[in-house]
Every structure is written in C-alpha cells, then in structure tokens.
Amino acid sequence: MEEGMNGGGRTRVGQGYDVHELIEGRKLILAGLQISHPKGLVGHSDADVLMHAICDAVLGAIGEGDIGTYFPPSDAQWKDAPSKIFLEKASQLISERGGRLVNVDAMLIAEAPKIGPHIAAMKDNIAAALGVEPKAIGIKATTNETMGFVGRGEGMAAHAVASVDLPDFSVYQWRHRLETT
C-alpha cells in the first residue's frame, strides 16, 4: 500500500454503488443538479444516485458503514433531503479522523438524459460538498447498451471509488490527545 500523508499514514480506498428506479412525476436530481428529464429517481431522500454512490465510497475508505448507517430511510428527517448533506457528513468524518480526501472517481450508468453538458457543474457541486477542488472529482457516464433495467430506462445506477489519506491510528490518537489537553 502506498504511503500517504508524507509518510505518517496510509492512503485508503473505498467503493460505492447505488441504483434507483425512474418514475414519472418526480424531479431528476444528479450530483445536486435538477436535470430536465420526463422521469425522476425514486428514493427516500432526493434519490441522487451519483451522490449516494460517492458517499458510500468515502465512508468505505474510512472504514465506516454505508449511507443507510447515517441516513436511514426509516428516519423521516431524511425524507426528500438533498444528498449534498450526506457528502458533507462524510467529509466531516474524514476531518474528524485527521484525514483528507484525495480524489473521487464516479461512473453514472443511464440511457438518458445526456450527462456530458452537466459534468462540470456536477463536479463543482460534489467538490463543494466534500470540501475539495473540482479537479479531485472525476465523473463519467455510460449507457447499458439497452440491456437490463437501466437499458430499458427503468432506472439508473452509479459506481464510485474514493481515496482518502488517513493518519496511522497511533498518529491520529496522539494528535487527538494533544488537541484535547
């Protein structure tokens, strides 16, 4: 494993995946943007499939549970909540551990709409929520070549990976001890 944090820690990687059904009568929110489309994603929050996958990747990189651990769909306070708050929480957890987000790379899988025109704004939104520069965020999109539920336009999926520099536990523990005394 490559050393991160100038030799005082390790770079860790997490992966995330999310999928949501598309239905008529709901707004389509991707990376915090409302995108014109006749259907939107179903979910307890805003159902932002891209931000959800990224959140799971970041949480995985720091050894935490998935997005449902922090924002369970059974909790009414998250009904229609903007997913940027999920990314902000994930970023906060990195900071609390003395770490830093290195980068995120995400892939949206959808037959429509075309995502290319929105990628720069998507990167800006994700970067702002995570407290990093947009150049640390990669977003790509592909279709499912008309196969499966995504190919039939019944839903969207997203994959993401995130890398995070975290101090060694002993270094983190020592820093925390110094800060609290």
PDB file of C-alpha atoms in Angstrom:
ATOM      1  CA  MET A   1       0.000   0.000   0.000  1.00  0.00           C
ATOM      2  CA  GLU A   2       1.290   3.436  -0.894  1.00  0.00           C
ATOM      3  CA  GLU A   3       2.218   5.725   1.963  1.00  0.00           C
ATOM      4  CA  GLY A   4       0.202   8.912   2.155  1.00  0.00           C
ATOM      5  CA  MET A   5       0.309  11.951   4.417  1.00  0.00           C
ATOM      6  CA  ASN A   6       4.069  12.425   4.000  1.00  0.00           C
ATOM      7  CA  GLY A   7       4.882   9.044   5.492  1.00  0.00           C
ATOM      8  CA  GLY A   8       2.652   9.476   8.541  1.00  0.00           C
ATOM      9  CA  GLY A   9      -0.305   7.433   7.379  1.00  0.00           C
ATOM     10  CA  ARG A  10      -1.867   5.402   4.623  1.00  0.00           C
ATOM     11  CA  THR A  11      -3.999   6.017   1.588  1.00  0.00           C
ATOM     12  CA  ARG A  12      -7.201   4.019   1.760  1.00  0.00           C
ATOM     13  CA  VAL A  13      -9.742   3.318  -0.964  1.00  0.00           C
ATOM     14  CA  GLY A  14     -13.488   2.744  -0.737  1.00  0.00           C
ATOM     15  CA  GLN A  15     -16.068   1.820  -3.335  1.00  0.00           C
ATOM     16  CA  GLY A  16     -19.725   2.665  -3.620  1.00  0.00           C
ATOM     17  CA  TYR A  17     -22.678   1.540  -5.689  1.00  0.00           C
ATOM     18  CA  ASP A  18     -26.239   2.758  -5.835  1.00  0.00           C
ATOM     19  CA  VAL A  19     -29.283   2.194  -8.003  1.00  0.00           C
ATOM     20  CA  HIS A  20     -32.701   3.861  -8.137  1.00  0.00           C
ATOM     21  CA  GLU A  21     -35.835   3.329 -10.156  1.00  0.00           C
ATOM     22  CA  LEU A  22     -37.034   6.034 -12.561  1.00  0.00           C
ATOM     23  CA  ILE A  23     -40.690   7.125 -12.430  1.00  0.00           C
ATOM     24  CA  GLU A  24     -42.778   9.887 -13.939  1.00  0.00           C
ATOM     25  CA  GLY A  25     -43.789  12.813 -11.740  1.00  0.00           C
ATOM     26  CA  ARG A  26     -40.529  13.149  -9.832  1.00  0.00           C
ATOM     27  CA  LYS A  27     -37.606  15.544 -10.401  1.00  0.00           C
ATOM     28  CA  LEU A  28     -34.345  14.086 -11.655  1.00  0.00           C
ATOM     29  CA  ILE A  29     -31.518  15.145  -9.341  1.00  0.00           C
ATOM     30  CA  LEU A  30     -27.957  14.113 -10.226  1.00  0.00           C
ATOM     31  CA  ALA A  31     -24.941  15.468  -8.344  1.00  0.00           C
ATOM     32  CA  GLY A  32     -27.185  18.086  -6.804  1.00  0.00           C
ATOM     33  CA  LEU A  33     -28.443  19.384 -10.154  1.00  0.00           C
ATOM     34  CA  GLN A  34     -32.017  19.236 -11.325  1.00  0.00           C
ATOM     35  CA  ILE A  35     -31.775  17.869 -14.857  1.00  0.00           C
ATOM     36  CA  SER A  36     -34.579  18.072 -17.393  1.00  0.00           C
ATOM     37  CA  HIS A  37     -35.997  14.598 -17.967  1.00  0.00           C
ATOM     38  CA  PRO A  38     -39.557  13.189 -18.065  1.00  0.00           C
ATOM     39  CA  LYS A  39     -38.736  10.868 -15.152  1.00  0.00           C
ATOM     40  CA  GLY A  40     -37.010  11.199 -11.810  1.00  0.00           C
ATOM     41  CA  LEU A  41     -35.392   8.774  -9.400  1.00  0.00           C
ATOM     42  CA  VAL A  42     -37.389   7.218  -6.554  1.00  0.00           C
ATOM     43  CA  GLY A  43     -35.946   7.271  -3.065  1.00  0.00           C
ATOM     44  CA  HIS A  44     -36.482   8.459   0.470  1.00  0.00           C
ATOM     45  CA  SER A  45     -34.170  11.452   0.035  1.00  0.00           C
ATOM     46  CA  ASP A  46     -33.734  13.265  -3.289  1.00  0.00           C
ATOM     47  CA  ALA A  47     -32.554   9.864  -4.664  1.00  0.00           C
ATOM     48  CA  ASP A  48     -29.347  11.354  -6.108  1.00  0.00           C
ATOM     49  CA  VAL A  49     -27.835   8.057  -7.275  1.00  0.00           C
ATOM     50  CA  LEU A  50     -24.457   9.643  -8.044  1.00  0.00           C
ATOM     51  CA  MET A  51     -24.011  11.355  -4.675  1.00  0.00           C
ATOM     52  CA  HIS A  52     -25.192   8.214  -2.868  1.00  0.00           C
ATOM     53  CA  ALA A  53     -22.571   6.037  -4.564  1.00  0.00           C
ATOM     54  CA  ILE A  54     -19.878   8.622  -3.796  1.00  0.00           C
ATOM     55  CA  CYS A  55     -20.972   8.824  -0.166  1.00  0.00           C
ATOM     56  CA  ASP A  56     -20.685   5.046   0.203  1.00  0.00           C
ATOM     57  CA  ALA A  57     -17.221   5.122  -1.406  1.00  0.00           C
ATOM     58  CA  VAL A  58     -15.993   7.811   1.008  1.00  0.00           C
ATOM     59  CA  LEU A  59     -17.493   6.038   4.017  1.00  0.00           C
ATOM     60  CA  GLY A  60     -15.881   2.787   2.889  1.00  0.00           C
ATOM     61  CA  ALA A  61     -12.475   4.437   2.579  1.00  0.00           C
ATOM     62  CA  ILE A  62     -12.586   5.429   6.247  1.00  0.00           C
ATOM     63  CA  GLY A  63     -13.912   2.066   7.392  1.00  0.00           C
ATOM     64  CA  GLU A  64     -17.451   3.178   8.161  1.00  0.00           C
ATOM     65  CA  GLY A  65     -20.816   1.652   7.322  1.00  0.00           C
ATOM     66  CA  ASP A  66     -22.881   2.576   4.301  1.00  0.00           C
ATOM     67  CA  ILE A  67     -25.048   5.640   3.736  1.00  0.00           C
ATOM     68  CA  GLY A  68     -28.005   3.962   5.470  1.00  0.00           C
ATOM     69  CA  THR A  69     -25.993   3.762   8.696  1.00  0.00           C
ATOM     70  CA  TYR A  70     -26.001   7.549   8.976  1.00  0.00           C
ATOM     71  CA  PHE A  71     -29.140   8.415   6.995  1.00  0.00           C
ATOM     72  CA  PRO A  72     -31.604   5.526   7.322  1.00  0.00           C
ATOM     73  CA  PRO A  73     -34.608   5.684   5.002  1.00  0.00           C
ATOM     74  CA  SER A  74     -36.770   4.812   8.001  1.00  0.00           C
ATOM     75  CA  ASP A  75     -35.946   8.227   9.542  1.00  0.00           C
ATOM     76  CA  ALA A  76     -38.469  10.886   8.481  1.00  0.00           C
ATOM     77  CA  GLN A  77     -35.923  13.697   8.794  1.00  0.00           C
ATOM     78  CA  TRP A  78     -34.215  12.468   5.593  1.00  0.00           C
ATOM     79  CA  LYS A  79     -37.438  12.496   3.515  1.00  0.00           C
ATOM     80  CA  ASP A  80     -36.637  14.428   0.311  1.00  0.00           C
ATOM     81  CA  ALA A  81     -33.349  15.641   1.875  1.00  0.00           C
ATOM     82  CA  PRO A  82     -30.687  16.948  -0.516  1.00  0.00           C
ATOM     83  CA  SER A  83     -27.924  14.369  -0.815  1.00  0.00           C
ATOM     84  CA  LYS A  84     -25.220  17.014  -0.518  1.00  0.00           C
ATOM     85  CA  ILE A  85     -25.716  16.844   3.252  1.00  0.00           C
ATOM     86  CA  PHE A  86     -24.725  13.172   3.111  1.00  0.00           C
ATOM     87  CA  LEU A  87     -21.464  14.093   1.391  1.00  0.00           C
ATOM     88  CA  GLU A  88     -20.869  16.924   3.854  1.00  0.00           C
ATOM     89  CA  LYS A  89     -21.206  14.429   6.726  1.00  0.00           C
ATOM     90  CA  ALA A  90     -18.792  12.006   5.039  1.00  0.00           C
ATOM     91  CA  SER A  91     -16.291  14.853   4.626  1.00  0.00           C
ATOM     92  CA  GLN A  92     -16.723  15.796   8.285  1.00  0.00           C
ATOM     93  CA  LEU A  93     -15.947  12.211   9.306  1.00  0.00           C
ATOM     94  CA  ILE A  94     -12.708  12.323   7.300  1.00  0.00           C
ATOM     95  CA  SER A  95     -11.697  15.552   9.059  1.00  0.00           C
ATOM     96  CA  GLU A  96     -12.550  14.149  12.484  1.00  0.00           C
ATOM     97  CA  ARG A  97     -10.047  11.360  11.794  1.00  0.00           C
ATOM     98  CA  GLY A  98      -7.327  13.796  10.785  1.00  0.00           C
ATOM     99  CA  GLY A  99      -7.534  12.727   7.140  1.00  0.00           C
ATOM    100  CA  ARG A 100      -8.075  14.290   3.763  1.00  0.00           C
ATOM    101  CA  LEU A 101      -9.967  13.229   0.662  1.00  0.00           C
ATOM    102  CA  VAL A 102      -7.527  12.641  -2.200  1.00  0.00           C
ATOM    103  CA  ASN A 103      -9.966  12.028  -5.037  1.00  0.00           C
ATOM    104  CA  VAL A 104     -13.267  10.547  -6.171  1.00  0.00           C
ATOM    105  CA  ASP A 105     -13.983   8.830  -9.472  1.00  0.00           C
ATOM    106  CA  ALA A 106     -17.598   8.061 -10.343  1.00  0.00           C
ATOM    107  CA  MET A 107     -19.479   6.443 -13.195  1.00  0.00           C
ATOM    108  CA  LEU A 108     -23.170   7.089 -13.875  1.00  0.00           C
ATOM    109  CA  ILE A 109     -24.957   4.397 -15.873  1.00  0.00           C
ATOM    110  CA  ALA A 110     -28.094   5.634 -17.642  1.00  0.00           C
ATOM    111  CA  GLU A 111     -29.633   5.516 -21.099  1.00  0.00           C
ATOM    112  CA  ALA A 112     -30.837   9.126 -20.889  1.00  0.00           C
ATOM    113  CA  PRO A 113     -30.503  12.041 -20.492  1.00  0.00           C
ATOM    114  CA  LYS A 114     -27.106  13.012 -21.886  1.00  0.00           C
ATOM    115  CA  ILE A 115     -24.864  13.885 -18.952  1.00  0.00           C
ATOM    116  CA  GLY A 116     -21.896  15.432 -20.775  1.00  0.00           C
ATOM    117  CA  PRO A 117     -23.241  19.002 -20.735  1.00  0.00           C
ATOM    118  CA  HIS A 118     -23.688  18.832 -16.947  1.00  0.00           C
ATOM    119  CA  ILE A 119     -20.406  17.254 -15.836  1.00  0.00           C
ATOM    120  CA  ALA A 120     -18.571  20.493 -14.954  1.00  0.00           C
ATOM    121  CA  ALA A 121     -21.437  21.688 -12.724  1.00  0.00           C
ATOM    122  CA  MET A 122     -21.738  18.209 -11.197  1.00  0.00           C
ATOM    123  CA  LYS A 123     -18.046  18.207 -10.328  1.00  0.00           C
ATOM    124  CA  ASP A 124     -18.397  21.658  -8.759  1.00  0.00           C
ATOM    125  CA  ASN A 125     -21.339  20.542  -6.589  1.00  0.00           C
ATOM    126  CA  ILE A 126     -19.665  17.352  -5.425  1.00  0.00           C
ATOM    127  CA  ALA A 127     -16.365  19.118  -4.753  1.00  0.00           C
ATOM    128  CA  ALA A 128     -18.113  21.834  -2.719  1.00  0.00           C
ATOM    129  CA  ALA A 129     -19.948  19.259  -0.599  1.00  0.00           C
ATOM    130  CA  LEU A 130     -16.728  17.320   0.042  1.00  0.00           C
ATOM    131  CA  GLY A 131     -14.540  20.387   0.600  1.00  0.00           C
ATOM    132  CA  VAL A 132     -12.097  19.668  -2.227  1.00  0.00           C
ATOM    133  CA  GLU A 133     -11.189  21.207  -5.572  1.00  0.00           C
ATOM    134  CA  PRO A 134     -13.229  20.098  -8.606  1.00  0.00           C
ATOM    135  CA  LYS A 135     -10.065  18.636 -10.147  1.00  0.00           C
ATOM    136  CA  ALA A 136     -10.200  15.964  -7.395  1.00  0.00           C
ATOM    137  CA  ILE A 137     -13.538  14.737  -8.753  1.00  0.00           C
ATOM    138  CA  GLY A 138     -13.925  12.549 -11.828  1.00  0.00           C
ATOM    139  CA  ILE A 139     -17.358  11.916 -13.335  1.00  0.00           C
ATOM    140  CA  LYS A 140     -18.082   9.784 -16.342  1.00  0.00           C
ATOM    141  CA  ALA A 141     -21.282   8.445 -17.834  1.00  0.00           C
ATOM    142  CA  THR A 142     -22.136   5.476 -19.989  1.00  0.00           C
ATOM    143  CA  THR A 143     -25.198   3.602 -21.143  1.00  0.00           C
ATOM    144  CA  ASN A 144     -26.067  -0.024 -20.561  1.00  0.00           C
ATOM    145  CA  GLU A 145     -26.396  -0.539 -24.328  1.00  0.00           C
ATOM    146  CA  THR A 146     -30.181  -1.011 -23.941  1.00  0.00           C
ATOM    147  CA  MET A 147     -29.713  -4.117 -21.750  1.00  0.00           C
ATOM    148  CA  GLY A 148     -31.322  -4.747 -18.365  1.00  0.00           C
ATOM    149  CA  PHE A 149     -33.418  -2.371 -16.273  1.00  0.00           C
ATOM    150  CA  VAL A 150     -31.037   0.538 -16.931  1.00  0.00           C
ATOM    151  CA  GLY A 151     -31.056  -0.171 -20.655  1.00  0.00           C
ATOM    152  CA  ARG A 152     -34.854  -0.172 -20.697  1.00  0.00           C
ATOM    153  CA  GLY A 153     -34.890   3.249 -18.990  1.00  0.00           C
ATOM    154  CA  GLU A 154     -36.392   1.865 -15.782  1.00  0.00           C
ATOM    155  CA  GLY A 155     -33.598   3.113 -13.540  1.00  0.00           C
ATOM    156  CA  MET A 156     -30.097   4.481 -13.136  1.00  0.00           C
ATOM    157  CA  ALA A 157     -27.028   3.143 -11.393  1.00  0.00           C
ATOM    158  CA  ALA A 158     -23.730   4.623 -10.256  1.00  0.00           C
ATOM    159  CA  HIS A 159     -20.362   3.272  -9.173  1.00  0.00           C
ATOM    160  CA  ALA A 160     -17.745   5.308  -7.323  1.00  0.00           C
ATOM    161  CA  VAL A 161     -14.334   4.958  -5.746  1.00  0.00           C
ATOM    162  CA  ALA A 162     -12.756   7.354  -3.287  1.00  0.00           C
ATOM    163  CA  SER A 163      -9.242   7.577  -1.919  1.00  0.00           C
ATOM    164  CA  VAL A 164      -8.558   9.121   1.460  1.00  0.00           C
ATOM    165  CA  ASP A 165      -5.302   9.788   3.276  1.00  0.00           C
ATOM    166  CA  LEU A 166      -5.681   8.825   6.919  1.00  0.00           C
ATOM    167  CA  PRO A 167      -3.038   9.021   9.614  1.00  0.00           C
ATOM    168  CA  ASP A 168      -1.926   5.817  11.265  1.00  0.00           C
ATOM    169  CA  PHE A 169      -4.152   5.146  14.233  1.00  0.00           C
ATOM    170  CA  SER A 170      -1.339   5.892  16.656  1.00  0.00           C
ATOM    171  CA  VAL A 171      -0.585   9.205  14.919  1.00  0.00           C
ATOM    172  CA  TYR A 172      -4.278  10.144  14.942  1.00  0.00           C
ATOM    173  CA  GLN A 173      -4.598   9.096  18.577  1.00  0.00           C
ATOM    174  CA  TRP A 174      -1.533  11.158  19.505  1.00  0.00           C
ATOM    175  CA  ARG A 175      -2.813  14.246  17.644  1.00  0.00           C
ATOM    176  CA  HIS A 176      -6.219  13.907  19.269  1.00  0.00           C
ATOM    177  CA  ARG A 177      -4.622  13.601  22.697  1.00  0.00           C
ATOM    178  CA  LEU A 178      -2.565  16.756  22.085  1.00  0.00           C
ATOM    179  CA  GLU A 179      -5.613  18.691  20.905  1.00  0.00           C
ATOM    180  CA  THR A 180      -7.690  17.761  23.946  1.00  0.00           C
ATOM    181  CA  THR A 181      -5.081  18.572  26.586  1.00  0.00           C
TER     182      THR A 181
END
